[in-house]
């Protein structure tokens, strides 16, 4: 009896280790998120090589409504499909000719060897090497390469039956698409297949339901005679990235979150157990969670009118950069006081923006070098052409729709001198342009110079919270970006850089607002909610914390500093 028990338990251990050595298991979600986020910078995304045309939203009720006359993909640079993993996946896709889940399929030798080539190509990528390392560290995958390849083969390519016919596989479900007997697309979750089918006019895009531009889309389309009422996939990511991310998620619990370009992405990756083996059921990505950090930060809602004001100002700020006007490369996380980000922060700025008066008038003041950055050098008097350039931009800012809203808010709050804009402007002028000292009595500073232009104090940069100023100095080779502390999408960041020989150890600004918006909100915060992180609101769903202080000056009240941050 005893012998039998021992024998059978040895047998079970033996069977276990032989057939299911790396069963999936639930891993702490934050660890999985970290692992997935680590893959993102390794992905060779094709953002710059693709033009998408989202057009209208799809009809949730009626499939016969084609709300988008043009293809989703306007163009993709021809070089993309020449990449080794793209070649391998397109080669493999030609064997998936029976999307019907009830049609049985037979693996052929050439099909099988195309799978093998695909797996070899994917496994050799940096993305998959990194994913494999994570899987090994968590005992989810073997360390031997052939054994790992075999695990991926079973997980993704083993044909199985959803009903009776053996004709499904994880790869087919995710990367090729599956249909059912009522001619519905039941799974189809990859952009490459969509794109190639759209190119050969087998796919007709109907519109989108939700999307994170250039990152993810939930959409409707016809695929031959099949109806894809609502499917989701990632955009612009490489096949190795999707294959790796979905593998990690499928083996570690199935519900994952990651962040791509600041956008929170949720992955659903379910598995099935077929003949004692774990196989992929379906994997897709959603962007419903909104911007990545929004859920973790809670802004102070002590002034509901402030949030209303900010929402209205955001809507009214037509001068701010629109999608695609700016592109930021946040580079690497700050490490001490060294340059850990070789590239500039601004990858691209559509300088047509600078024709708008709020930028043009501001840039004129920069080009005229009206201020001496050294806080210990006295500023030239506020008169003559200096005063007239500054008055021009001051008038432009104060006649912007954003400022108009800010002024009405201050009127509502019964702030002194707000009986009319004309009555308020002299006070506001002094608030920003009144001079004071930051260096033993030398009148070398003003709120405007500090916030917009930036100053030098000791061997550091003081102030400088205007993205236009930063961009122009960076473009001129005078600013060297070191790395970020934190950021929210392309909206705002906290980072480190040098300007000539001066270091900004930690600073930041809005990157997706107009300077008139910044001027207006900083004014409101300085007058109504001054103090460290005392002015809090959500901007485009991100919590923002503005620190501002005023001080007594010859002119009355002057702004000492005012700047926004993505973190308290
Ligand atoms: C396909 O290849 C795998 C190994 O890569 C092998 O185990 C399997 O027997 C092959 N199947 C067919 C039908 O050739
Ligand atoms: C086919 O899939 C669609 C969409 O998922 C579903 O509504 C329909 O009931 C399915 N048909 C059958 C026969 O399962
Ligand atoms: C603003 O209001 C204050 C107090 O009501 C007043 O003393 C001051 O003269 C007004 N004007 C300016 C420009 O500050």
Coordinates of C-alpha atoms and ligand atoms in Angstrom, one line a residue:
X1 CA 0.0 0.0 0.0
X2 CA 2.7 2.4 1.1
X3 CA 4.8 1.5 -1.9
X4 CA 1.8 2.3 -4.2
X5 CA 1.3 5.7 -2.7
X6 CA 5.0 6.6 -3.1
X7 CA 5.0 5.2 -6.6
X8 CA 2.0 7.1 -7.7
X9 CA 3.2 10.4 -6.2
X10 CA 6.5 10.0 -7.9
X11 CA 4.6 9.3 -11.0
X12 CA 2.5 12.4 -10.6
X13 CA 5.6 14.5 -10.0
X14 CA 7.2 12.9 -13.1
X15 CA 4.1 13.6 -15.2
X16 CA 3.9 17.1 -14.0
X17 CA 7.5 18.0 -14.6
X18 CA 7.3 16.4 -18.0
X19 CA 4.1 17.8 -19.4
X20 CA 3.2 20.9 -17.5
X21 CA 6.5 22.2 -16.2
X22 CA 5.7 25.9 -16.6
X23 CA 2.0 26.2 -15.9
X24 CA 0.7 29.7 -15.8
X25 CA 0.3 31.4 -12.4
X26 CA -0.9 34.7 -11.1
X27 CA 1.9 37.2 -10.5
X28 CA 1.6 40.4 -8.6
X29 CA 0.1 42.8 -11.0
X30 CA 2.5 45.6 -10.3
X31 CA 5.4 43.3 -11.1
X32 CA 3.8 42.3 -14.4
X33 CA 3.1 46.0 -15.2
X34 CA 6.7 46.8 -14.6
X35 CA 7.8 43.9 -16.9
X36 CA 5.4 45.0 -19.6
X37 CA 6.4 48.7 -19.3
X38 CA 10.1 47.6 -19.6
X39 CA 9.2 46.1 -23.1
X40 CA 7.8 49.3 -24.4
X41 CA 11.0 51.3 -24.9
X42 CA 12.5 48.2 -26.6
X43 CA 9.8 48.1 -29.1
X44 CA 10.7 49.5 -32.5
X45 CA 7.4 51.3 -33.0
X46 CA 6.5 52.5 -36.4
X47 CA 4.8 55.8 -35.2
X48 CA 6.8 57.9 -37.6
X49 CA 6.2 55.6 -40.6
X50 CA 2.4 55.3 -40.6
X51 CA -0.4 57.6 -41.5
X52 CA -3.8 56.7 -40.0
X53 CA -7.2 58.1 -40.9
X54 CA -9.7 57.5 -38.1
X55 CA -12.6 59.4 -39.6
X56 CA -15.9 59.0 -37.8
X57 CA -17.1 56.8 -35.0
X58 CA -18.8 53.6 -35.9
X59 CA -22.4 52.8 -35.4
X60 CA -22.9 50.6 -32.3
X61 CA -26.3 49.5 -33.4
X62 CA -26.2 48.9 -37.1
X63 CA -23.4 47.1 -38.9
X64 CA -24.7 48.2 -42.3
X65 CA -23.7 51.8 -41.5
X66 CA -20.2 52.4 -42.9
X67 CA -19.4 55.7 -41.2
X68 CA -15.9 56.0 -42.6
X69 CA -15.5 56.0 -46.4
X70 CA -11.7 55.8 -46.4
X71 CA -9.3 53.1 -45.2
X72 CA -8.0 53.3 -41.7
X73 CA -4.4 53.1 -43.0
X74 CA -3.6 55.8 -45.4
X75 CA -0.1 54.7 -45.8
X76 CA 2.8 52.8 -44.2
X77 CA 6.4 53.3 -45.2
X78 CA 7.4 50.3 -47.4
X79 CA 10.4 49.7 -45.2
X80 CA 8.2 48.5 -42.4
X81 CA 7.1 45.2 -44.0
X82 CA 10.8 44.5 -44.8
X83 CA 11.6 44.0 -41.2
X84 CA 12.5 40.4 -40.4
X85 CA 9.6 39.9 -37.9
X86 CA 7.1 41.5 -40.3
X87 CA 8.4 39.2 -43.1
X88 CA 8.1 36.2 -40.9
X89 CA 4.5 37.0 -39.7
X90 CA 3.3 37.7 -43.2
X91 CA 4.8 34.5 -44.5
X92 CA 3.1 32.6 -41.7
X93 CA -0.3 34.3 -42.1
X94 CA -0.7 32.8 -45.6
X95 CA -1.3 29.4 -44.0
X96 CA -4.3 30.7 -42.0
X97 CA -6.9 30.3 -44.7
X98 CA -9.8 29.0 -42.7
X99 CA -10.9 31.5 -40.2
X100 CA -14.1 29.5 -39.4
X101 CA -13.8 28.0 -36.0
X102 CA -15.8 25.0 -37.1
X103 CA -13.5 24.2 -40.0
X104 CA -10.8 21.7 -39.2
X105 CA -7.3 22.3 -40.4
X106 CA -4.3 20.1 -41.0
X107 CA -0.8 21.2 -40.2
X108 CA 1.5 20.8 -43.2
X109 CA 5.3 20.6 -43.2
X110 CA 5.7 24.0 -44.8
X111 CA 3.2 25.6 -42.5
X112 CA 5.0 24.0 -39.5
X113 CA 8.4 25.2 -40.7
X114 CA 7.0 28.7 -41.2
X115 CA 5.9 28.6 -37.6
X116 CA 9.4 27.5 -36.6
X117 CA 11.0 30.4 -38.6
X118 CA 8.6 32.9 -37.0
X119 CA 9.4 31.7 -33.5
X120 CA 13.2 31.8 -34.2
X121 CA 12.9 35.3 -35.5
X122 CA 10.7 36.5 -32.6
X123 CA 12.9 34.9 -29.9
X124 CA 16.0 36.6 -31.3
X125 CA 14.5 40.1 -30.8
X126 CA 15.4 42.3 -27.9
X127 CA 11.8 42.6 -26.8
X128 CA 11.3 38.8 -26.5
X129 CA 14.7 38.3 -24.9
X130 CA 13.7 40.7 -22.2
X131 CA 10.2 39.1 -21.9
X132 CA 11.8 35.6 -21.7
X133 CA 14.1 36.8 -18.9
X134 CA 11.1 38.0 -16.9
X135 CA 9.3 34.7 -17.5
X136 CA 12.4 32.8 -16.3
X137 CA 12.8 34.9 -13.2
X138 CA 9.2 34.0 -12.3
X139 CA 9.5 30.3 -13.2
X140 CA 7.0 30.7 -16.0
X141 CA 9.4 29.6 -18.8
X142 CA 12.3 27.3 -19.1
X143 CA 15.9 28.6 -19.5
X144 CA 16.7 26.3 -22.4
X145 CA 16.0 27.9 -25.7
X146 CA 14.5 24.8 -27.4
X147 CA 12.3 24.2 -24.5
X148 CA 11.1 27.8 -24.5
X149 CA 10.4 27.6 -28.2
X150 CA 8.5 24.5 -27.6
X151 CA 6.5 26.2 -24.9
X152 CA 5.6 29.0 -27.3
X153 CA 4.7 26.5 -30.0
X154 CA 2.2 24.8 -27.7
X155 CA 0.8 28.0 -26.3
X156 CA 0.3 29.8 -29.6
X157 CA 0.3 27.3 -32.5
X158 CA -1.0 24.0 -31.2
X159 CA -4.3 23.4 -33.1
X160 CA -7.3 22.8 -30.9
X161 CA -11.0 22.5 -31.1
X162 CA -13.3 25.2 -29.8
X163 CA -16.3 23.0 -30.6
X164 CA -15.7 19.8 -32.5
X165 CA -13.4 20.7 -35.4
X166 CA -9.7 21.0 -34.6
X167 CA -9.0 24.3 -36.4
X168 CA -8.2 27.0 -33.8
X169 CA -5.0 28.3 -32.3
X170 CA -4.0 31.2 -30.3
X171 CA -2.0 32.7 -33.2
X172 CA -5.1 32.4 -35.5
X173 CA -7.3 34.0 -32.9
X174 CA -5.1 37.0 -32.2
X175 CA -3.0 37.6 -35.3
X176 CA -5.1 36.2 -38.1
X177 CA -8.8 36.3 -37.0
X178 CA -11.6 33.8 -36.4
X179 CA -15.2 33.7 -37.6
X180 CA -18.2 31.7 -36.6
X181 CA -21.2 30.1 -38.4
X182 CA -23.2 33.3 -38.4
X183 CA -20.5 35.1 -40.3
X184 CA -19.4 37.1 -37.4
X185 CA -15.8 37.9 -36.7
X186 CA -15.3 36.5 -33.2
X187 CA -11.6 37.4 -32.7
X188 CA -9.3 39.6 -34.8
X189 CA -6.8 41.5 -32.8
X190 CA -3.8 42.6 -34.8
X191 CA -3.1 45.6 -37.0
X192 CA -0.8 43.9 -39.4
X193 CA -3.4 41.5 -40.6
X194 CA -5.9 44.3 -40.7
X195 CA -3.6 46.4 -42.8
X196 CA -2.7 43.7 -45.3
X197 CA -6.4 42.8 -45.7
X198 CA -7.3 46.4 -46.1
X199 CA -4.6 46.8 -48.8
X200 CA -6.1 43.9 -50.7
X201 CA -9.6 45.4 -50.2
X202 CA -10.8 42.5 -48.2
X203 CA -11.3 44.7 -45.2
X204 CA -13.7 47.7 -45.1
X205 CA -13.2 50.0 -42.1
X206 CA -16.5 51.4 -40.7
X207 CA -15.2 53.7 -37.9
X208 CA -13.9 53.6 -34.4
X209 CA -15.5 53.3 -30.9
X210 CA -12.6 54.2 -28.7
X211 CA -9.0 55.0 -29.4
X212 CA -5.7 56.2 -28.1
X213 CA -4.3 57.9 -31.2
X214 CA -1.5 55.9 -32.7
X215 CA -1.6 53.4 -29.8
X216 CA -4.8 51.5 -29.7
X217 CA -8.2 51.3 -31.4
X218 CA -11.5 49.6 -30.9
X219 CA -13.3 49.6 -34.2
X220 CA -15.8 48.1 -36.6
X221 CA -15.1 46.6 -40.0
X222 CA -16.2 44.2 -42.6
X223 CA -13.8 41.4 -43.5
X224 CA -14.9 39.8 -46.7
X225 CA -18.5 38.8 -45.9
X226 CA -17.8 38.7 -42.2
X227 CA -19.0 41.3 -39.7
X228 CA -16.5 42.6 -37.2
X229 CA -19.0 44.5 -35.0
X230 CA -16.4 45.5 -32.4
X231 CA -12.8 44.4 -32.3
X232 CA -9.7 45.9 -30.6
X233 CA -6.0 46.0 -31.4
X234 CA -2.8 47.9 -30.7
X235 CA -1.5 50.3 -33.3
X236 CA 2.1 50.9 -34.5
X237 CA 3.6 48.2 -32.3
X238 CA 5.8 45.5 -33.7
X239 CA 4.7 41.8 -34.0
X240 CA 7.5 40.8 -31.5
X241 CA 6.2 43.3 -29.0
X242 CA 2.6 42.1 -29.2
X243 CA 3.6 38.4 -29.2
X244 CA 5.9 39.0 -26.1
X245 CA 3.5 41.2 -24.2
X246 CA 0.6 38.9 -24.7
X247 CA 2.7 35.9 -23.7
X248 CA 3.7 37.5 -20.5
X249 CA 0.1 38.5 -19.7
X250 CA -1.4 35.1 -20.6
X251 CA 1.1 33.2 -18.4
X252 CA 0.9 35.6 -15.4
X253 CA -2.8 35.9 -14.8
X254 CA -4.4 37.3 -17.9
X255 CA -5.5 40.8 -16.9
X256 CA -2.6 43.2 -17.2
X257 CA -2.0 47.0 -17.4
X258 CA 0.8 48.7 -19.1
X259 CA 1.6 52.2 -20.3
X260 CA 2.5 53.1 -23.9
X261 CA 3.5 56.7 -24.5
X262 CA 1.8 57.7 -21.3
X263 CA -1.4 56.0 -22.2
X264 CA -2.8 53.3 -19.9
X265 CA -3.4 50.1 -21.9
X266 CA -5.3 47.1 -20.5
X267 CA -4.5 43.7 -21.8
X268 CA -6.9 40.7 -21.6
X269 CA -5.1 37.5 -22.4
X270 CA -7.1 34.4 -21.7
X271 CA -5.9 30.8 -22.0
X272 CA -7.7 27.4 -22.3
X273 CA -6.7 24.0 -21.2
X274 CA -6.8 21.6 -24.1
X275 CA -5.6 18.0 -23.6
X276 CA -3.7 19.1 -20.5
X277 CA -1.9 21.9 -22.3
X278 CA -2.3 25.6 -21.8
X279 CA -3.1 27.3 -25.1
X280 CA -4.0 30.9 -25.9
X281 CA -7.7 31.6 -26.2
X282 CA -7.7 35.3 -27.1
X283 CA -5.7 38.4 -26.4
X284 CA -6.6 42.0 -27.0
X285 CA -5.7 45.5 -25.8
X286 CA -8.0 48.3 -24.6
X287 CA -7.3 51.9 -23.9
X288 CA -10.5 52.6 -21.8
X289 CA -8.5 53.3 -18.7
X290 CA -7.6 56.7 -20.0
X291 CA -4.3 58.4 -19.3
X292 CA -2.0 56.3 -17.3
X293 CA -1.4 58.1 -14.0
X294 CA -4.8 59.6 -13.6
X295 CA -6.2 56.9 -11.4
X296 CA -3.4 57.0 -8.9
X297 CA -3.4 60.8 -8.1
X298 CA -6.3 62.5 -6.4
X299 CA -6.4 66.3 -6.9
X300 CA -7.7 68.5 -4.2
X301 CA -11.2 69.6 -5.1
X302 CA -11.6 72.4 -2.5
X303 CA -12.4 75.0 -5.2
X304 CA -14.9 73.5 -7.6
X305 CA -15.0 76.8 -9.6
X306 CA -11.3 76.4 -10.3
X307 CA -11.8 73.1 -12.0
X308 CA -14.7 74.6 -14.0
X309 CA -12.4 77.4 -15.0
X310 CA -9.6 75.1 -16.1
X311 CA -12.0 73.0 -18.1
X312 CA -13.3 76.0 -19.9
X313 CA -9.8 77.4 -20.4
X314 CA -8.6 74.2 -21.8
X315 CA -11.5 74.1 -24.3
X316 CA -10.9 77.8 -25.2
X317 CA -7.1 77.5 -25.7
X318 CA -7.2 77.1 -29.4
X319 CA -3.6 78.2 -29.6
X320 CA -2.3 75.2 -27.8
X321 CA -0.4 72.5 -29.8
X322 CA -2.8 70.0 -31.4
X323 CA -2.1 66.3 -31.7
X324 CA 1.0 65.9 -33.8
X325 CA 2.2 69.5 -33.4
X326 CA 4.7 68.5 -30.8
X327 CA 6.5 65.2 -30.1
X328 CA 8.4 64.7 -27.0
X329 CA 11.0 62.1 -26.2
X330 CA 11.1 61.9 -22.4
X331 CA 14.2 59.7 -22.7
X332 CA 15.5 58.0 -19.6
X333 CA 14.8 58.5 -15.9
X334 CA 17.0 61.0 -14.2
X335 CA 20.1 59.4 -12.6
X336 CA 22.0 61.8 -10.2
X337 CA 23.1 64.9 -12.2
X338 CA 24.3 63.2 -15.4
X339 CA 23.1 63.2 -18.9
X340 CA 21.2 59.9 -19.3
X341 CA 19.2 60.9 -22.3
X342 CA 21.2 61.4 -25.5
X343 CA 18.3 62.9 -27.5
X344 CA 16.7 66.3 -27.1
X345 CA 13.4 66.4 -25.3
X346 CA 11.5 67.9 -28.2
X347 CA 11.6 65.5 -31.2
X348 CA 9.3 67.7 -33.2
X349 CA 7.5 71.0 -33.0
X350 CA 5.2 72.2 -35.8
X351 CA 6.6 75.8 -36.0
X352 CA 3.6 77.0 -37.9
X353 CA 2.2 77.3 -34.3
X354 CA 4.7 80.2 -33.9
X355 CA 2.8 82.3 -36.4
X356 CA 0.0 82.7 -33.9
X357 CA 0.3 86.0 -32.0
X358 CA 0.6 84.4 -28.5
X359 CA 3.8 82.7 -29.6
X360 CA 5.1 85.2 -32.1
X361 CA 4.9 88.1 -29.7
X362 CA 6.5 86.1 -26.9
X363 CA 9.3 84.9 -29.2
X364 CA 10.0 88.4 -30.2
X365 CA 10.7 89.2 -26.5
X366 CA 13.1 86.3 -26.4
X367 CA 14.9 87.2 -29.6
X368 CA 15.4 90.7 -28.4
X369 CA 17.2 89.5 -25.3
X370 CA 15.3 91.9 -23.0
X371 CA 16.6 90.3 -19.8
X372 CA 19.9 89.4 -18.4
X373 CA 19.6 85.8 -17.0
X374 CA 22.1 86.5 -14.2
X375 CA 20.1 87.4 -11.1
X376 CA 23.0 89.3 -9.7
X377 CA 23.1 91.7 -12.7
X378 CA 20.7 94.6 -12.6
X379 CA 18.0 94.6 -15.3
X380 CA 17.9 97.5 -17.7
X381 CA 15.0 100.0 -16.9
X382 CA 11.5 99.1 -18.0
X383 CA 11.2 101.7 -20.8
X384 CA 11.6 102.3 -24.4
X385 CA 11.5 99.4 -26.8
X386 CA 11.9 96.9 -24.0
X387 CA 8.6 98.0 -22.5
X388 CA 6.8 98.2 -25.8
X389 CA 7.7 94.6 -26.8
X390 CA 6.6 93.4 -23.4
X391 CA 3.4 95.4 -23.5
X392 CA 2.6 93.8 -26.9
X393 CA 2.8 90.3 -25.5
X394 CA 1.1 91.3 -22.3
X395 CA -1.8 92.8 -24.4
X396 CA -1.9 89.7 -26.6
X397 CA -2.1 87.4 -23.6
X398 CA -4.7 89.4 -21.8
X399 CA -6.9 89.5 -24.8
X400 CA -6.9 85.7 -25.2
X401 CA -10.0 83.6 -24.6
X402 CA -8.2 81.8 -21.8
X403 CA -7.3 85.0 -20.0
X404 CA -10.9 86.3 -20.4
X405 CA -12.1 83.3 -18.5
X406 CA -9.4 83.7 -15.9
X407 CA -10.4 87.3 -15.4
X408 CA -14.1 86.5 -15.0
X409 CA -13.1 83.9 -12.4
X410 CA -11.2 86.5 -10.5
X411 CA -14.1 88.9 -10.8
X412 CA -16.4 86.3 -9.4
X413 CA -14.0 85.8 -6.5
X414 CA -14.1 89.6 -6.0
X415 CA -10.4 89.9 -6.3
X416 CA -9.4 93.6 -5.8
X417 CA -9.1 95.8 -8.9
X418 CA -11.2 93.5 -11.1
X419 CA -14.1 95.9 -11.6
X420 CA -12.9 96.0 -15.3
X421 CA -10.1 94.6 -17.3
X422 CA -8.7 98.2 -17.7
X423 CA -8.7 98.6 -14.0
X424 CA -7.0 95.2 -13.5
X425 CA -4.3 95.5 -16.1
X426 CA -2.0 98.0 -14.2
X427 CA -2.1 95.7 -11.2
X428 CA -1.5 92.6 -13.4
X429 CA 1.4 94.4 -15.1
X430 CA 3.1 95.1 -11.8
X431 CA 2.4 91.6 -10.6
X432 CA 4.4 90.1 -13.5
X433 CA 6.9 92.9 -14.5
X434 CA 7.6 94.6 -11.2
X435 CA 11.3 94.2 -10.5
X436 CA 12.8 93.0 -7.3
X437 CA 16.0 91.4 -6.1
X438 CA 17.1 87.8 -5.8
X439 CA 20.7 88.8 -5.2
X440 CA 21.6 91.1 -2.2
X441 CA 19.7 94.1 -3.4
X442 CA 20.4 94.0 -7.1
X443 CA 17.1 94.7 -9.0
X444 CA 17.7 91.7 -11.3
X445 CA 14.4 89.9 -11.3
X446 CA 10.7 89.9 -12.1
X447 CA 8.0 87.2 -12.1
X448 CA 7.9 87.3 -15.9
X449 CA 11.7 86.9 -16.3
X450 CA 11.7 84.1 -13.7
X451 CA 8.8 82.1 -15.1
X452 CA 9.0 82.7 -18.8
X453 CA 12.6 83.6 -19.7
X454 CA 14.5 81.8 -16.9
X455 CA 17.4 83.0 -14.8
X456 CA 20.8 81.9 -13.6
X457 CA 21.7 81.9 -9.9
X458 CA 25.0 80.4 -8.7
X459 CA 25.5 77.5 -11.0
X460 CA 21.9 76.6 -11.4
X461 CA 18.9 77.7 -13.5
X462 CA 16.2 79.5 -11.6
X463 CA 12.6 79.3 -12.9
X464 CA 12.1 78.8 -16.6
X465 CA 8.7 77.3 -17.1
X466 CA 7.7 78.0 -20.7
X467 CA 8.0 75.2 -23.2
X468 CA 8.5 77.6 -26.1
X469 CA 11.5 79.2 -24.4
X470 CA 12.9 75.7 -23.6
X471 CA 12.3 74.4 -27.2
X472 CA 14.0 77.4 -28.9
X473 CA 17.0 77.2 -26.6
X474 CA 17.2 73.4 -27.1
X475 CA 17.0 73.8 -30.8
X476 CA 19.7 76.4 -30.7
X477 CA 21.9 73.9 -29.0
X478 CA 22.0 75.8 -25.7
X479 CA 19.9 73.4 -23.7
X480 CA 21.0 69.8 -23.0
X481 CA 18.2 67.5 -21.7
X482 CA 19.4 65.0 -19.0
X483 CA 16.3 63.0 -18.2
X484 CA 12.9 63.0 -16.6
X485 CA 11.6 62.5 -13.0
X486 CA 8.0 62.0 -14.1
X487 CA 5.6 63.1 -16.9
X488 CA 2.0 62.8 -18.1
X489 CA 1.7 61.9 -21.7
X490 CA 2.9 64.9 -23.8
X491 CA 1.1 67.4 -21.4
X492 CA 3.6 68.1 -18.7
X493 CA 6.8 66.8 -17.2
X494 CA 9.4 67.2 -14.5
X495 CA 12.9 66.8 -15.6
X496 CA 16.6 67.8 -15.5
X497 CA 18.7 69.7 -18.0
X498 CA 21.4 72.3 -18.5
X499 CA 21.2 75.7 -20.2
X500 CA 24.7 76.7 -21.2
X501 CA 26.8 75.9 -18.0
X502 CA 23.8 76.1 -15.6
X503 CA 22.0 73.1 -14.3
X504 CA 18.2 72.8 -13.7
X505 CA 18.3 69.9 -11.2
X506 CA 14.5 69.5 -11.2
X507 CA 12.0 71.6 -13.1
X508 CA 9.2 71.5 -15.5
X509 CA 6.3 73.0 -17.4
X510 CA 3.3 72.4 -19.5
X511 CA 4.2 71.2 -23.0
X512 CA 0.7 71.1 -24.5
X513 CA -0.7 74.5 -23.6
X514 CA -0.3 78.0 -25.1
X515 CA 1.8 80.6 -23.3
X516 CA -1.4 82.6 -22.8
X517 CA -3.0 79.7 -21.1
X518 CA 0.1 79.4 -18.8
X519 CA 0.1 83.1 -18.1
X520 CA -3.6 83.0 -17.2
X521 CA -3.7 79.9 -15.0
X522 CA -0.5 80.9 -13.2
X523 CA -2.0 84.4 -12.5
X524 CA -5.1 82.8 -11.1
X525 CA -3.1 80.4 -8.9
X526 CA -0.8 83.1 -7.6
X527 CA -3.7 85.3 -6.6
X528 CA -6.2 82.7 -5.3
X529 CA -4.2 79.6 -4.3
X530 CA -0.6 80.5 -3.6
X531 CA 1.7 78.1 -1.8
X532 CA 3.4 74.8 -2.4
X533 CA 1.2 72.7 -4.6
X534 CA -1.7 74.8 -3.3
X535 CA -3.4 75.2 -6.7
X536 CA -4.7 71.8 -7.8
X537 CA -6.9 70.7 -10.6
X538 CA -7.2 68.2 -13.4
X539 CA -6.1 69.1 -16.9
X540 CA -7.1 66.8 -19.7
X541 CA -7.7 64.2 -16.9
X542 CA -4.3 64.6 -15.4
X543 CA -3.9 66.0 -11.8
X544 CA -1.9 69.1 -11.8
X545 CA -0.2 70.8 -8.9
X546 CA 0.8 74.5 -9.2
X547 CA 3.2 76.1 -6.7
X548 CA 3.2 79.8 -6.7
X549 CA 4.3 82.6 -4.4
X550 CA 3.9 86.4 -4.4
X551 CA 6.0 88.9 -2.5
X552 CA 6.0 92.6 -1.7
X553 CA 7.9 94.6 -4.3
X554 CA 8.3 98.3 -5.2
X555 CA 5.3 98.0 -7.5
X556 CA 3.2 96.5 -4.8
X557 CA 2.7 92.7 -5.2
X558 CA 5.0 90.7 -7.5
X559 CA 5.1 87.1 -8.5
X560 CA 8.2 85.4 -7.0
X561 CA 7.5 82.1 -8.8
X562 CA 4.7 80.1 -10.4
X563 CA 5.0 76.7 -12.0
X564 CA 3.0 73.6 -12.6
X565 CA 4.0 70.0 -11.8
X566 CA 2.6 66.6 -12.6
X567 CA 3.4 65.5 -9.1
X568 CA 2.8 67.1 -5.7
Ligands
LIG1 C1 5.7 20.7 -36.1 O1 6.9 21.0 -35.5 C2 7.0 20.6 -34.2 C3 8.3 21.1 -33.6 O2 8.7 22.3 -34.1 C4 6.9 19.1 -34.1 O3 6.9 18.7 -32.7 C5 5.5 18.7 -34.7 O4 5.5 17.3 -34.7 C6 5.5 19.2 -36.1 N1 4.1 18.9 -36.6 C7 3.9 18.6 -37.9 C8 2.5 18.2 -38.3 O5 4.8 18.5 -38.7
LIG2 C1 -21.1 34.5 -33.6 O1 -20.4 35.6 -33.0 C2 -21.3 36.7 -32.8 C3 -20.4 37.8 -32.2 O2 -19.6 37.4 -31.2 C4 -22.4 36.3 -31.8 O3 -23.2 37.4 -31.6 C5 -23.2 35.1 -32.4 O4 -24.1 34.7 -31.5 C6 -22.2 34.0 -32.8 N1 -22.9 33.0 -33.5 C7 -23.0 31.7 -33.1 C8 -23.7 30.7 -33.9 O5 -22.3 31.4 -32.0
LIG3 C1 -5.8 97.8 -6.6 O1 -6.6 97.7 -5.4 C2 -5.9 98.2 -4.2 C3 -6.7 97.9 -3.0 O2 -8.1 97.9 -3.3 C4 -5.5 99.6 -4.4 O3 -4.8 100.1 -3.2 C5 -4.7 99.8 -5.6 O4 -4.4 101.2 -5.8 C6 -5.4 99.2 -6.8 N1 -4.6 99.4 -8.1 C7 -3.4 98.8 -8.3 C8 -2.9 99.1 -9.7 O5 -2.9 98.1 -7.6

